[in-house]
PDB file of C-alpha atoms in Angstrom:
ATOM      1  CA  MET C 246      96.638 -81.179 -41.282  1.00 95.00           C
ATOM      2  CA  LYS C 247      98.678 -80.383 -44.426  1.00 97.00           C
ATOM      3  CA  ILE C 248     101.532 -77.909 -43.979  1.00 98.00           C
ATOM      4  CA  LEU C 249     102.552 -75.378 -46.601  1.00 98.00           C
ATOM      5  CA  VAL C 250     105.723 -73.228 -46.343  1.00 97.00           C
ATOM      6  CA  VAL C 251     106.245 -70.083 -48.331  1.00 96.00           C
ATOM      7  CA  ALA C 252     109.855 -69.476 -48.592  1.00 89.00           C
ATOM      8  CA  GLN C 253     112.455 -67.488 -50.689  1.00 83.00           C
ATOM      9  CA  GLY C 254     116.039 -66.352 -50.142  1.00 71.00           C
ATOM     10  CA  LYS C 255     115.446 -62.770 -50.721  1.00 69.00           C
ATOM     11  CA  GLY C 256     112.968 -60.328 -48.981  1.00 69.00           C
ATOM     12  CA  GLY C 257     110.357 -57.990 -50.635  1.00 70.00           C
ATOM     13  CA  VAL C 258     109.214 -60.546 -53.186  1.00 75.00           C
ATOM     14  CA  GLY C 259     105.584 -61.038 -52.216  1.00 85.00           C
ATOM     15  CA  LYS C 260     105.855 -63.780 -49.710  1.00 90.00           C
ATOM     16  CA  THR C 261     103.544 -62.239 -47.185  1.00 92.00           C
ATOM     17  CA  ALA C 262     100.917 -61.348 -49.903  1.00 94.00           C
ATOM     18  CA  SER C 263     101.052 -64.932 -51.210  1.00 96.00           C
ATOM     19  CA  ALA C 264     100.714 -66.529 -47.721  1.00 96.00           C
ATOM     20  CA  ALA C 265      97.939 -64.309 -46.651  1.00 97.00           C
ATOM     21  CA  HIS C 266      95.797 -64.875 -49.901  1.00 97.00           C
ATOM     22  CA  ILE C 267      96.430 -68.761 -49.779  1.00 97.00           C
ATOM     23  CA  ALA C 268      95.145 -68.583 -46.169  1.00 97.00           C
ATOM     24  CA  PHE C 269      92.134 -66.357 -46.980  1.00 97.00           C
ATOM     25  CA  PHE C 270      91.224 -68.606 -49.979  1.00 97.00           C
ATOM     26  CA  ALA C 271      91.443 -71.700 -48.049  1.00 97.00           C
ATOM     27  CA  ARG C 272      89.238 -70.203 -45.182  1.00 96.00           C
ATOM     28  CA  GLU C 273      86.779 -69.228 -47.859  1.00 95.00           C
ATOM     29  CA  ALA C 274      86.935 -72.887 -49.233  1.00 95.00           C
ATOM     30  CA  GLY C 275      85.541 -74.023 -45.906  1.00 94.00           C
ATOM     31  CA  LEU C 276      88.909 -75.094 -44.387  1.00 96.00           C
ATOM     32  CA  ARG C 277      90.279 -74.694 -40.974  1.00 95.00           C
ATOM     33  CA  VAL C 278      93.400 -72.745 -41.494  1.00 96.00           C
ATOM     34  CA  LEU C 279      96.302 -72.094 -39.199  1.00 96.00           C
ATOM     35  CA  VAL C 280      98.804 -69.528 -39.959  1.00 97.00           C
ATOM     36  CA  VAL C 281     102.383 -69.346 -38.431  1.00 96.00           C
ATOM     37  CA  ASP C 282     104.320 -66.032 -38.977  1.00 96.00           C
ATOM     38  CA  LEU C 283     108.052 -66.972 -38.640  1.00 95.00           C
ATOM     39  CA  ASP C 284     109.054 -63.722 -40.529  1.00 91.00           C
ATOM     40  CA  THR C 285     109.207 -60.117 -39.516  1.00 80.00           C
ATOM     41  CA  GLY C 286     105.749 -59.641 -38.475  1.00 76.00           C
ATOM     42  CA  ASP C 287     104.046 -58.104 -41.738  1.00 89.00           C
ATOM     43  CA  LEU C 288     101.727 -61.126 -42.019  1.00 93.00           C
ATOM     44  CA  SER C 289     100.875 -60.797 -38.383  1.00 95.00           C
ATOM     45  CA  ARG C 290      99.673 -57.167 -38.949  1.00 94.00           C
ATOM     46  CA  THR C 291      97.671 -58.222 -41.846  1.00 95.00           C
ATOM     47  CA  LEU C 292      95.902 -61.074 -39.912  1.00 96.00           C
ATOM     48  CA  VAL C 293      95.748 -59.432 -36.547  1.00 95.00           C
ATOM     49  CA  GLU C 294      92.132 -59.981 -36.045  1.00 94.00           C
ATOM     50  CA  TYR C 295      92.694 -63.772 -36.284  1.00 94.00           C
ATOM     51  CA  GLN C 296      95.480 -63.821 -33.577  1.00 92.00           C
ATOM     52  CA  VAL C 297      95.265 -66.658 -31.003  1.00 88.00           C
ATOM     53  CA  GLU C 298      97.010 -66.998 -27.683  1.00 84.00           C
ATOM     54  CA  GLY C 299     100.668 -67.661 -27.908  1.00 86.00           C
ATOM     55  CA  VAL C 300     103.467 -66.496 -30.335  1.00 92.00           C
ATOM     56  CA  ALA C 301     105.597 -68.164 -32.882  1.00 94.00           C
ATOM     57  CA  SER C 302     108.779 -68.543 -30.739  1.00 94.00           C
ATOM     58  CA  SER C 303     106.931 -70.717 -28.311  1.00 92.00           C
ATOM     59  CA  LEU C 304     106.396 -73.386 -31.004  1.00 94.00           C
ATOM     60  CA  PHE C 305     110.098 -74.078 -30.485  1.00 94.00           C
ATOM     61  CA  THR C 306     109.744 -74.769 -26.755  1.00 88.00           C
ATOM     62  CA  GLU C 307     108.302 -77.629 -24.790  1.00 80.00           C
ATOM     63  CA  ALA C 308     105.394 -75.424 -23.714  1.00 70.00           C
ATOM     64  CA  GLY C 309     104.261 -74.940 -27.361  1.00 67.00           C
ATOM     65  CA  VAL C 310     100.964 -73.122 -28.092  1.00 67.00           C
ATOM     66  CA  SER C 311      97.782 -73.744 -26.215  1.00 60.00           C
ATOM     67  CA  CYS C 312      95.464 -73.144 -29.109  1.00 52.00           C
ATOM     68  CA  LEU C 313      91.831 -74.103 -29.438  1.00 50.00           C
ATOM     69  CA  ALA C 314      90.097 -74.306 -32.741  1.00 47.00           C
ATOM     70  CA  ALA C 315      89.733 -70.629 -34.190  1.00 51.00           C
ATOM     71  CA  LYS C 316      86.348 -68.951 -33.782  1.00 48.00           C
ATOM     72  CA  GLN C 317      83.884 -69.302 -36.595  1.00 49.00           C
ATOM     73  CA  ASP C 318      83.146 -65.809 -37.991  1.00 52.00           C
ATOM     74  CA  GLY C 319      80.106 -66.464 -40.213  1.00 48.00           C
ATOM     75  CA  GLU C 320      82.009 -68.165 -43.038  1.00 57.00           C
ATOM     76  CA  ALA C 321      82.275 -71.892 -43.606  1.00 67.00           C
ATOM     77  CA  GLY C 322      85.831 -72.164 -42.608  1.00 84.00           C
ATOM     78  CA  CYS C 323      87.944 -70.573 -39.921  1.00 92.00           C
ATOM     79  CA  LEU C 324      91.449 -68.895 -39.660  1.00 95.00           C
ATOM     80  CA  ALA C 325      93.938 -68.602 -36.684  1.00 95.00           C
ATOM     81  CA  LEU C 326      97.196 -66.785 -36.612  1.00 95.00           C
ATOM     82  CA  VAL C 327     100.198 -67.738 -34.441  1.00 94.00           C
ATOM     83  CA  PRO C 328     102.000 -64.173 -34.731  1.00 95.00           C
ATOM     84  CA  ALA C 329     105.634 -63.473 -35.022  1.00 94.00           C
ATOM     85  CA  ASP C 330     107.544 -62.072 -31.935  1.00 93.00           C
ATOM     86  CA  ASN C 331     110.901 -60.733 -31.164  1.00 92.00           C
ATOM     87  CA  LEU C 332     112.197 -63.911 -29.479  1.00 92.00           C
ATOM     88  CA  LEU C 333     112.395 -65.700 -32.792  1.00 92.00           C
ATOM     89  CA  ALA C 334     115.637 -63.931 -33.125  1.00 91.00           C
ATOM     90  CA  ASN C 335     117.013 -66.132 -30.302  1.00 92.00           C
ATOM     91  CA  LEU C 336     116.497 -69.360 -32.329  1.00 92.00           C
ATOM     92  CA  VAL C 337     120.081 -68.836 -33.614  1.00 89.00           C
ATOM     93  CA  PHE C 338     121.092 -70.208 -30.163  1.00 91.00           C
ATOM     94  CA  LEU C 339     119.013 -73.356 -30.522  1.00 92.00           C
ATOM     95  CA  PRO C 340     120.472 -76.556 -31.927  1.00 94.00           C
ATOM     96  CA  LEU C 341     118.913 -77.403 -35.164  1.00 92.00           C
ATOM     97  CA  GLU C 342     117.819 -80.901 -34.217  1.00 93.00           C
ATOM     98  CA  GLN C 343     116.045 -79.554 -30.988  1.00 94.00           C
ATOM     99  CA  ALA C 344     114.332 -76.771 -33.000  1.00 94.00           C
ATOM    100  CA  GLN C 345     113.180 -79.269 -35.500  1.00 94.00           C
ATOM    101  CA  LEU C 346     111.668 -81.631 -32.822  1.00 94.00           C
ATOM    102  CA  GLN C 347     110.072 -79.052 -30.789  1.00 94.00           C
ATOM    103  CA  PHE C 348     108.365 -77.316 -33.769  1.00 95.00           C
ATOM    104  CA  ALA C 349     107.220 -80.800 -35.197  1.00 94.00           C
ATOM    105  CA  GLN C 350     105.801 -81.752 -31.668  1.00 93.00           C
ATOM    106  CA  SER C 351     103.960 -78.252 -31.367  1.00 93.00           C
ATOM    107  CA  LEU C 352     102.325 -78.601 -34.811  1.00 94.00           C
ATOM    108  CA  GLY C 353     101.510 -82.062 -34.198  1.00 92.00           C
ATOM    109  CA  ARG C 354      99.471 -81.165 -31.055  1.00 89.00           C
ATOM    110  CA  LEU C 355      97.565 -78.662 -33.185  1.00 89.00           C
ATOM    111  CA  ALA C 356      97.056 -80.979 -36.242  1.00 90.00           C
ATOM    112  CA  ALA C 357      93.559 -82.278 -35.314  1.00 89.00           C
ATOM    113  CA  GLU C 358      92.138 -78.770 -35.105  1.00 90.00           C
ATOM    114  CA  TYR C 359      93.237 -77.585 -38.672  1.00 93.00           C
ATOM    115  CA  ASP C 360      93.158 -78.639 -42.184  1.00 95.00           C
ATOM    116  CA  LEU C 361      95.903 -76.481 -43.605  1.00 97.00           C
ATOM    117  CA  CYS C 362      98.764 -74.716 -41.970  1.00 97.00           C
ATOM    118  CA  VAL C 363     100.444 -71.822 -43.993  1.00 98.00           C
ATOM    119  CA  ILE C 364     103.998 -70.891 -42.700  1.00 97.00           C
ATOM    120  CA  ASP C 365     105.589 -67.560 -43.772  1.00 95.00           C
ATOM    121  CA  THR C 366     109.400 -67.738 -43.450  1.00 93.00           C
ATOM    122  CA  ALA C 367     112.124 -65.065 -43.217  1.00 89.00           C
ATOM    123  CA  PRO C 368     114.515 -64.446 -46.141  1.00 84.00           C
ATOM    124  CA  GLY C 369     117.898 -66.194 -46.127  1.00 78.00           C
ATOM    125  CA  LEU C 370     118.696 -69.322 -44.239  1.00 78.00           C
ATOM    126  CA  GLY C 371     117.874 -69.935 -40.516  1.00 87.00           C
ATOM    127  CA  ILE C 372     116.713 -72.274 -37.896  1.00 93.00           C
ATOM    128  CA  ALA C 373     113.020 -71.442 -38.222  1.00 94.00           C
ATOM    129  CA  LYS C 374     113.035 -71.977 -41.983  1.00 93.00           C
ATOM    130  CA  ALA C 375     114.890 -75.303 -41.668  1.00 93.00           C
ATOM    131  CA  ALA C 376     112.426 -76.521 -38.922  1.00 95.00           C
ATOM    132  CA  ALA C 377     109.423 -75.485 -41.147  1.00 96.00           C
ATOM    133  CA  LEU C 378     110.759 -77.389 -44.133  1.00 96.00           C
ATOM    134  CA  HIS C 379     111.466 -80.311 -41.912  1.00 95.00           C
ATOM    135  CA  VAL C 380     107.812 -80.745 -41.192  1.00 96.00           C
ATOM    136  CA  ALA C 381     106.291 -79.392 -44.474  1.00 97.00           C
ATOM    137  CA  ASP C 382     104.282 -81.208 -47.073  1.00 97.00           C
ATOM    138  CA  ALA C 383     104.959 -78.559 -49.645  1.00 97.00           C
ATOM    139  CA  VAL C 384     106.857 -75.422 -50.359  1.00 97.00           C
ATOM    140  CA  ILE C 385     106.324 -72.582 -52.930  1.00 96.00           C
ATOM    141  CA  SER C 386     108.704 -69.982 -53.674  1.00 93.00           C
ATOM    142  CA  PRO C 387     107.617 -66.457 -54.782  1.00 93.00           C
ATOM    143  CA  VAL C 388     110.374 -64.630 -56.996  1.00 91.00           C
ATOM    144  CA  GLU C 389     110.330 -61.071 -58.101  1.00 88.00           C
ATOM    145  CA  MET C 390     111.673 -60.627 -61.631  1.00 89.00           C
ATOM    146  CA  GLU C 391     114.568 -58.616 -60.600  1.00 84.00           C
ATOM    147  CA  ALA C 392     118.347 -59.692 -60.617  1.00 83.00           C
ATOM    148  CA  TYR C 393     118.769 -59.917 -56.784  1.00 78.00           C
ATOM    149  CA  SER C 394     115.820 -62.014 -56.362  1.00 79.00           C
ATOM    150  CA  ILE C 395     116.355 -64.321 -59.291  1.00 81.00           C
ATOM    151  CA  GLU C 396     119.861 -64.792 -57.851  1.00 78.00           C
ATOM    152  CA  GLY C 397     118.276 -66.326 -54.863  1.00 78.00           C
ATOM    153  CA  ILE C 398     116.641 -69.179 -56.836  1.00 82.00           C
ATOM    154  CA  LYS C 399     119.606 -71.361 -56.755  1.00 83.00           C
ATOM    155  CA  GLN C 400     120.051 -71.058 -53.031  1.00 84.00           C
ATOM    156  CA  THR C 401     116.355 -71.750 -52.421  1.00 84.00           C
ATOM    157  CA  MET C 402     116.523 -74.893 -54.534  1.00 87.00           C
ATOM    158  CA  ILE C 403     119.643 -75.984 -52.444  1.00 88.00           C
ATOM    159  CA  THR C 404     117.716 -75.341 -49.274  1.00 88.00           C
ATOM    160  CA  VAL C 405     114.704 -77.334 -50.462  1.00 90.00           C
ATOM    161  CA  LEU C 406     116.864 -80.394 -51.860  1.00 90.00           C
ATOM    162  CA  ASN C 407     118.689 -80.517 -48.439  1.00 91.00           C
ATOM    163  CA  ALA C 408     115.465 -80.381 -46.583  1.00 92.00           C
ATOM    164  CA  ARG C 409     114.204 -83.336 -48.793  1.00 93.00           C
ATOM    165  CA  THR C 410     117.088 -85.622 -47.500  1.00 93.00           C
ATOM    166  CA  GLN C 411     115.395 -85.623 -44.120  1.00 91.00           C
ATOM    167  CA  ASN C 412     111.807 -84.950 -45.217  1.00 95.00           C
ATOM    168  CA  PRO C 413     111.133 -87.048 -48.472  1.00 95.00           C
ATOM    169  CA  LYS C 414     107.437 -86.123 -48.533  1.00 95.00           C
ATOM    170  CA  LEU C 415     108.371 -82.406 -49.154  1.00 96.00           C
ATOM    171  CA  SER C 416     107.018 -81.380 -52.558  1.00 95.00           C
ATOM    172  CA  PHE C 417     108.183 -78.177 -54.467  1.00 95.00           C
ATOM    173  CA  LEU C 418     105.092 -76.424 -55.818  1.00 96.00           C
ATOM    174  CA  GLY C 419     107.273 -74.245 -58.039  1.00 94.00           C
ATOM    175  CA  ILE C 420     108.853 -70.783 -58.531  1.00 93.00           C
ATOM    176  CA  LEU C 421     106.018 -68.300 -58.517  1.00 95.00           C
ATOM    177  CA  PRO C 422     106.807 -65.126 -60.452  1.00 94.00           C
ATOM    178  CA  SER C 423     105.579 -62.495 -58.112  1.00 92.00           C
ATOM    179  CA  ARG C 424     105.126 -58.563 -58.246  1.00 92.00           C
ATOM    180  CA  VAL C 425     105.741 -58.786 -61.914  1.00 93.00           C
ATOM    181  CA  ASP C 426     105.561 -55.297 -63.588  1.00 92.00           C
ATOM    182  CA  THR C 427     104.170 -56.373 -67.016  1.00 91.00           C
ATOM    183  CA  ARG C 428     104.861 -52.850 -68.310  1.00 92.00           C
ATOM    184  CA  SER C 429     108.681 -53.194 -67.527  1.00 93.00           C
ATOM    185  CA  PRO C 430     110.617 -54.550 -70.531  1.00 94.00           C
ATOM    186  CA  ARG C 431     113.367 -55.603 -68.036  1.00 93.00           C
ATOM    187  CA  GLN C 432     111.234 -57.609 -65.830  1.00 93.00           C
ATOM    188  CA  MET C 433     109.355 -59.269 -68.766  1.00 95.00           C
ATOM    189  CA  ALA C 434     112.882 -60.186 -70.191  1.00 93.00           C
ATOM    190  CA  ASN C 435     113.888 -61.640 -66.789  1.00 92.00           C
ATOM    191  CA  LEU C 436     110.481 -63.549 -66.575  1.00 93.00           C
ATOM    192  CA  ASN C 437     111.317 -65.214 -70.023  1.00 93.00           C
ATOM    193  CA  GLN C 438     114.827 -66.001 -68.997  1.00 91.00           C
ATOM    194  CA  VAL C 439     113.678 -67.616 -65.714  1.00 91.00           C
ATOM    195  CA  ARG C 440     111.124 -69.551 -67.605  1.00 92.00           C
ATOM    196  CA  GLU C 441     113.785 -70.861 -70.141  1.00 91.00           C
ATOM    197  CA  ALA C 442     116.288 -71.750 -67.490  1.00 87.00           C
ATOM    198  CA  HIS C 443     113.753 -73.323 -65.042  1.00 88.00           C
ATOM    199  CA  SER C 444     110.923 -74.453 -67.113  1.00 89.00           C
ATOM    200  CA  SER C 445     110.377 -77.533 -65.103  1.00 90.00           C
ATOM    201  CA  LEU C 446     110.270 -75.740 -61.714  1.00 91.00           C
ATOM    202  CA  MET C 447     107.921 -72.854 -62.649  1.00 94.00           C
ATOM    203  CA  ALA C 448     104.495 -72.676 -60.984  1.00 95.00           C
ATOM    204  CA  PRO C 449     101.776 -72.188 -63.826  1.00 95.00           C
ATOM    205  CA  LEU C 450     101.003 -68.674 -62.436  1.00 94.00           C
ATOM    206  CA  VAL C 451     102.105 -65.182 -62.503  1.00 95.00           C
ATOM    207  CA  ILE C 452     101.224 -62.642 -59.709  1.00 95.00           C
ATOM    208  CA  GLY C 453     101.282 -59.013 -61.211  1.00 94.00           C
ATOM    209  CA  LEU C 454     102.588 -55.875 -59.390  1.00 92.00           C
ATOM    210  CA  ARG C 455      99.384 -54.300 -58.248  1.00 90.00           C
ATOM    211  CA  SER C 456      98.718 -51.479 -55.643  1.00 92.00           C
ATOM    212  CA  SER C 457      95.428 -53.084 -54.665  1.00 95.00           C
ATOM    213  CA  VAL C 458      97.316 -56.024 -53.138  1.00 94.00           C
ATOM    214  CA  ALA C 459      98.979 -53.828 -50.704  1.00 93.00           C
ATOM    215  CA  GLU C 460      95.779 -51.895 -50.027  1.00 95.00           C
ATOM    216  CA  ALA C 461      93.874 -55.166 -49.204  1.00 95.00           C
ATOM    217  CA  LEU C 462      96.766 -56.451 -46.945  1.00 94.00           C
ATOM    218  CA  ALA C 463      96.689 -52.978 -45.053  1.00 94.00           C
ATOM    219  CA  HIS C 464      92.946 -53.491 -44.396  1.00 95.00           C
ATOM    220  CA  GLY C 465      93.283 -57.039 -43.432  1.00 95.00           C
ATOM    221  CA  ILE C 466      91.249 -58.489 -46.226  1.00 96.00           C
ATOM    222  CA  PRO C 467      91.764 -60.479 -49.421  1.00 97.00           C
ATOM    223  CA  VAL C 468      92.167 -58.336 -52.497  1.00 96.00           C
ATOM    224  CA  TRP C 469      89.202 -59.702 -54.128  1.00 96.00           C
ATOM    225  CA  LYS C 470      86.999 -58.104 -51.430  1.00 95.00           C
ATOM    226  CA  LEU C 471      88.194 -54.674 -52.465  1.00 93.00           C
ATOM    227  CA  ARG C 472      85.240 -52.853 -54.134  1.00 86.00           C
ATOM    228  CA  LYS C 473      87.390 -51.424 -56.877  1.00 85.00           C
ATOM    229  CA  THR C 474      87.583 -52.297 -60.489  1.00 86.00           C
ATOM    230  CA  SER C 475      91.336 -52.177 -60.433  1.00 81.00           C
ATOM    231  CA  ALA C 476      91.410 -55.005 -57.859  1.00 92.00           C
ATOM    232  CA  ARG C 477      89.676 -57.570 -60.284  1.00 94.00           C
ATOM    233  CA  ALA C 478      92.746 -58.842 -61.970  1.00 94.00           C
ATOM    234  CA  ALA C 479      94.642 -59.032 -58.617  1.00 94.00           C
ATOM    235  CA  GLY C 480      91.674 -60.925 -57.122  1.00 96.00           C
ATOM    236  CA  ALA C 481      91.756 -63.411 -60.094  1.00 96.00           C
ATOM    237  CA  GLU C 482      95.347 -64.183 -59.741  1.00 96.00           C
ATOM    238  CA  MET C 483      95.200 -64.555 -55.940  1.00 97.00           C
ATOM    239  CA  ARG C 484      92.345 -66.933 -56.293  1.00 97.00           C
ATOM    240  CA  ALA C 485      94.172 -68.843 -58.838  1.00 97.00           C
ATOM    241  CA  LEU C 486      97.056 -69.128 -56.491  1.00 97.00           C
ATOM    242  CA  GLY C 487      94.940 -70.430 -53.823  1.00 97.00           C
ATOM    243  CA  GLN C 488      93.248 -72.904 -55.959  1.00 97.00           C
ATOM    244  CA  TYR C 489      96.575 -74.108 -57.374  1.00 97.00           C
ATOM    245  CA  VAL C 490      98.022 -74.689 -53.799  1.00 97.00           C
ATOM    246  CA  LEU C 491      94.850 -76.567 -52.431  1.00 97.00           C
ATOM    247  CA  SER C 492      94.863 -78.868 -55.457  1.00 95.00           C
ATOM    248  CA  LYS C 493      98.620 -79.549 -55.032  1.00 95.00           C
ATOM    249  CA  VAL C 494      98.713 -80.192 -51.135  1.00 94.00           C
ATOM    250  CA  GLY C 495      95.626 -82.335 -51.469  1.00 86.00           C
ATOM    251  CA  VAL C 496      93.279 -80.935 -48.726  1.00 80.00           C
ATOM    252  CA  ALA C 497      89.601 -81.493 -49.193  1.00 65.00           C
ATOM    253  CA  GLN C 498      87.389 -78.574 -50.188  1.00 58.00           C
TER     254      GLN C 498
END
């Protein structure tokens, strides 16, 4: 099982949308996909129909999650969600080394059942994010083209570099321009500045600001399944994101 972490220091930058669509794309590509929500629960609401027994906080305990392979739903792959829960807030009281060990062991017990694990993490620093990066094969960082989000790039890179001292296999898949309003001169100027300042760190994709993405997430489906002309561009972008991630993490399709 390959493990992908979606991480950014700021909230509201499209992490949930990215994580959900990567998972949807991988499932449709025939993969067995496990999703772990370590954030506030938005991803859990989107993927509620795929929820399995157990909650995310239990991945940091000796009990872990007793999770059998997700049920097939008529498509080639399958998808299972370990939802966020309120007890994640208590991880602040858990020693980092213990959190990392328990989380790694919990995912290790599930590794034979899945091809890909997608982990959505909360903004800022925290025990859960550190534990996720400790076991991850790759991390991608969505960034909105606004000053407050761009300022978080440096902290995100420091976090990733620190994680790689303990987890040398961790690969950075890039800064992902997300929720980009192409009609905004300010955002386009910011995008050009970020590309100039971090050219070697950019993912070769741009995810636009499109209302169809939020609508699809509210219905618990990928945006390319919305029967609207306005969803076509968003669907193409999200499919490209899924293809990029799968090719980089090296899971068979």
